[in-house]
Amino acid sequence: MKKILLAAAIVLTVGSVQANPYMALGCVGCHGVNGAGASAPALAGKDAAWIVKQLKDFQSGARKNATMNAMAGMAAGQEQAIADFLASK
Ligand code: HEC
């Protein structure tokens, strides 16, 4: 029984991480819980299309910031999911 509960907990945890790449990729460490801001600018409630554009610009180097040029690369393919999550906060 304990093993079944543990397995269920793992499935639930993995599910929520997949649904939330903002947490999985560690963006939260600098941009704060739900994008409220911390050592890096707040992202909560920003326009989703604007967030996607910033991430693409960091990826291409059109926008330069050493930290974000690296972090945005990790977010490749998940820009929209991250932006939708933050825009909803
Ligand atoms: C190690 C700290 C750190 C991590 C981790 C980090 N960021 Fe950032 N982020 C920054 C800093 C610092 C800036 C401000 C860059 C600048 O001044 O141009 C920034 C800027 C941004 C911006 C533009 C905000 C604005 O107001 O112009 C977006 C969008 C963003 N980050 C998204 C993310 C996402 C998504 C992740 C996770 C994949 C992430 N960041 C991870 C430090 C971080």
Coordinates of C-alpha atoms and ligand atoms in Angstrom, one line a residue:
M1 CA 0.0 0.0 0.0
K2 CA 2.8 2.4 0.9
K3 CA 4.5 1.6 -2.4
I4 CA 1.3 2.4 -4.3
L5 CA 0.9 5.7 -2.5
L6 CA 4.5 6.6 -3.2
A7 CA 4.1 5.7 -6.9
A8 CA 1.0 7.9 -7.1
A9 CA 2.9 10.8 -5.4
I10 CA 5.7 10.5 -7.9
V11 CA 3.3 10.4 -10.9
L12 CA 1.6 13.5 -9.6
T13 CA 4.9 15.3 -9.0
V14 CA 6.2 14.5 -12.4
G15 CA 2.9 15.6 -14.0
S16 CA 3.0 19.0 -12.3
V17 CA 6.7 19.6 -13.3
Q18 CA 5.9 18.8 -16.9
A19 CA 3.0 21.2 -16.8
N20 CA 5.2 23.8 -15.4
P21 CA 8.6 24.2 -17.0
Y22 CA 9.1 27.5 -15.2
M23 CA 9.6 25.5 -12.0
A24 CA 11.4 22.5 -13.7
L25 CA 14.0 24.7 -15.4
G26 CA 14.8 26.7 -12.2
C27 CA 13.6 30.1 -13.5
V28 CA 11.9 30.3 -10.1
G29 CA 15.3 30.6 -8.4
C30 CA 15.8 34.1 -9.8
H31 CA 12.4 35.3 -10.9
G32 CA 10.6 34.2 -7.8
V33 CA 7.6 32.0 -7.0
N34 CA 5.0 32.4 -9.7
G35 CA 7.2 35.1 -11.3
A36 CA 6.7 37.6 -8.5
G37 CA 10.3 38.7 -8.9
A38 CA 13.4 38.2 -6.7
S39 CA 17.0 38.8 -7.8
A40 CA 15.6 39.0 -11.4
P41 CA 12.7 41.1 -12.8
A42 CA 9.1 40.1 -12.0
L43 CA 7.4 38.2 -14.9
A44 CA 4.0 37.6 -13.4
G45 CA 1.1 39.0 -15.4
K46 CA 3.3 40.0 -18.4
D47 CA 1.9 39.5 -21.8
A48 CA 2.6 36.0 -23.0
A49 CA 3.6 37.0 -26.5
W50 CA 6.0 39.5 -25.1
I51 CA 7.6 36.8 -22.8
V52 CA 8.0 34.4 -25.8
K53 CA 9.6 37.2 -27.8
Q54 CA 12.1 38.0 -25.0
L55 CA 13.1 34.3 -24.7
K56 CA 13.6 34.0 -28.5
D57 CA 15.6 37.2 -28.5
F58 CA 17.8 35.9 -25.6
Q59 CA 18.2 32.6 -27.6
S60 CA 19.2 34.4 -30.8
G61 CA 21.4 36.9 -29.0
A62 CA 19.3 39.8 -30.2
R63 CA 18.9 40.6 -26.5
K64 CA 22.2 40.2 -24.6
N65 CA 22.4 39.0 -21.0
A66 CA 24.9 36.2 -20.2
T67 CA 22.6 34.5 -17.7
M68 CA 19.5 34.7 -19.8
N69 CA 21.2 33.8 -23.0
A70 CA 22.0 30.5 -21.3
M71 CA 18.7 30.1 -19.5
A72 CA 16.6 30.8 -22.6
G73 CA 18.4 28.1 -24.5
M74 CA 17.2 25.6 -21.9
A75 CA 13.6 26.8 -22.4
A76 CA 13.7 26.0 -26.1
G77 CA 10.4 24.5 -27.2
Q78 CA 8.7 25.4 -24.0
E79 CA 8.6 29.2 -24.4
Q80 CA 4.8 29.3 -24.9
A81 CA 4.1 27.0 -21.9
I82 CA 6.3 29.2 -19.7
A83 CA 4.8 32.4 -21.0
D84 CA 1.2 31.1 -20.6
F85 CA 2.0 30.1 -17.0
L86 CA 3.5 33.5 -16.1
A87 CA 0.8 35.5 -17.9
S88 CA -1.9 33.7 -15.9
K89 CA -0.2 34.8 -12.6
Ligands
HEC1 C1 20.4 33.0 -12.5 C2 19.3 33.9 -12.5 C3 18.2 33.7 -13.6 C4 17.6 32.6 -14.0 C5 17.8 31.2 -13.4 C6 16.6 32.9 -15.0 N1 16.7 34.3 -15.2 FE1 15.5 35.3 -16.5 N2 16.5 37.0 -16.1 C7 17.5 37.1 -15.2 C8 18.0 38.5 -15.2 C9 19.2 39.0 -14.3 C10 17.3 39.2 -16.2 C11 17.4 40.7 -16.6 C12 18.2 40.6 -17.9 C13 18.5 42.0 -18.4 O1 18.7 42.9 -17.7 O2 18.4 42.1 -19.7 C14 16.3 38.2 -16.7 C15 15.3 38.6 -17.6 C16 14.3 37.7 -18.1 C17 13.2 38.1 -18.9 C18 13.0 39.5 -19.4 C19 12.4 40.3 -18.3 C20 12.3 41.8 -18.5 O3 11.7 42.5 -17.7 O4 12.8 42.3 -19.6 C21 12.5 37.0 -19.1 C22 11.2 36.9 -19.9 C23 13.1 35.9 -18.4 N3 14.2 36.4 -17.7 C24 12.7 34.6 -18.3 C25 13.3 33.6 -17.7 C26 12.9 32.2 -17.8 C27 11.7 31.7 -18.5 C28 13.8 31.5 -17.1 C29 13.9 29.9 -16.9 C30 14.1 29.2 -18.2 C31 14.8 32.4 -16.5 N4 14.4 33.7 -16.9 C32 15.8 32.0 -15.6 C33 18.0 36.1 -14.3 C34 17.6 34.8 -14.4

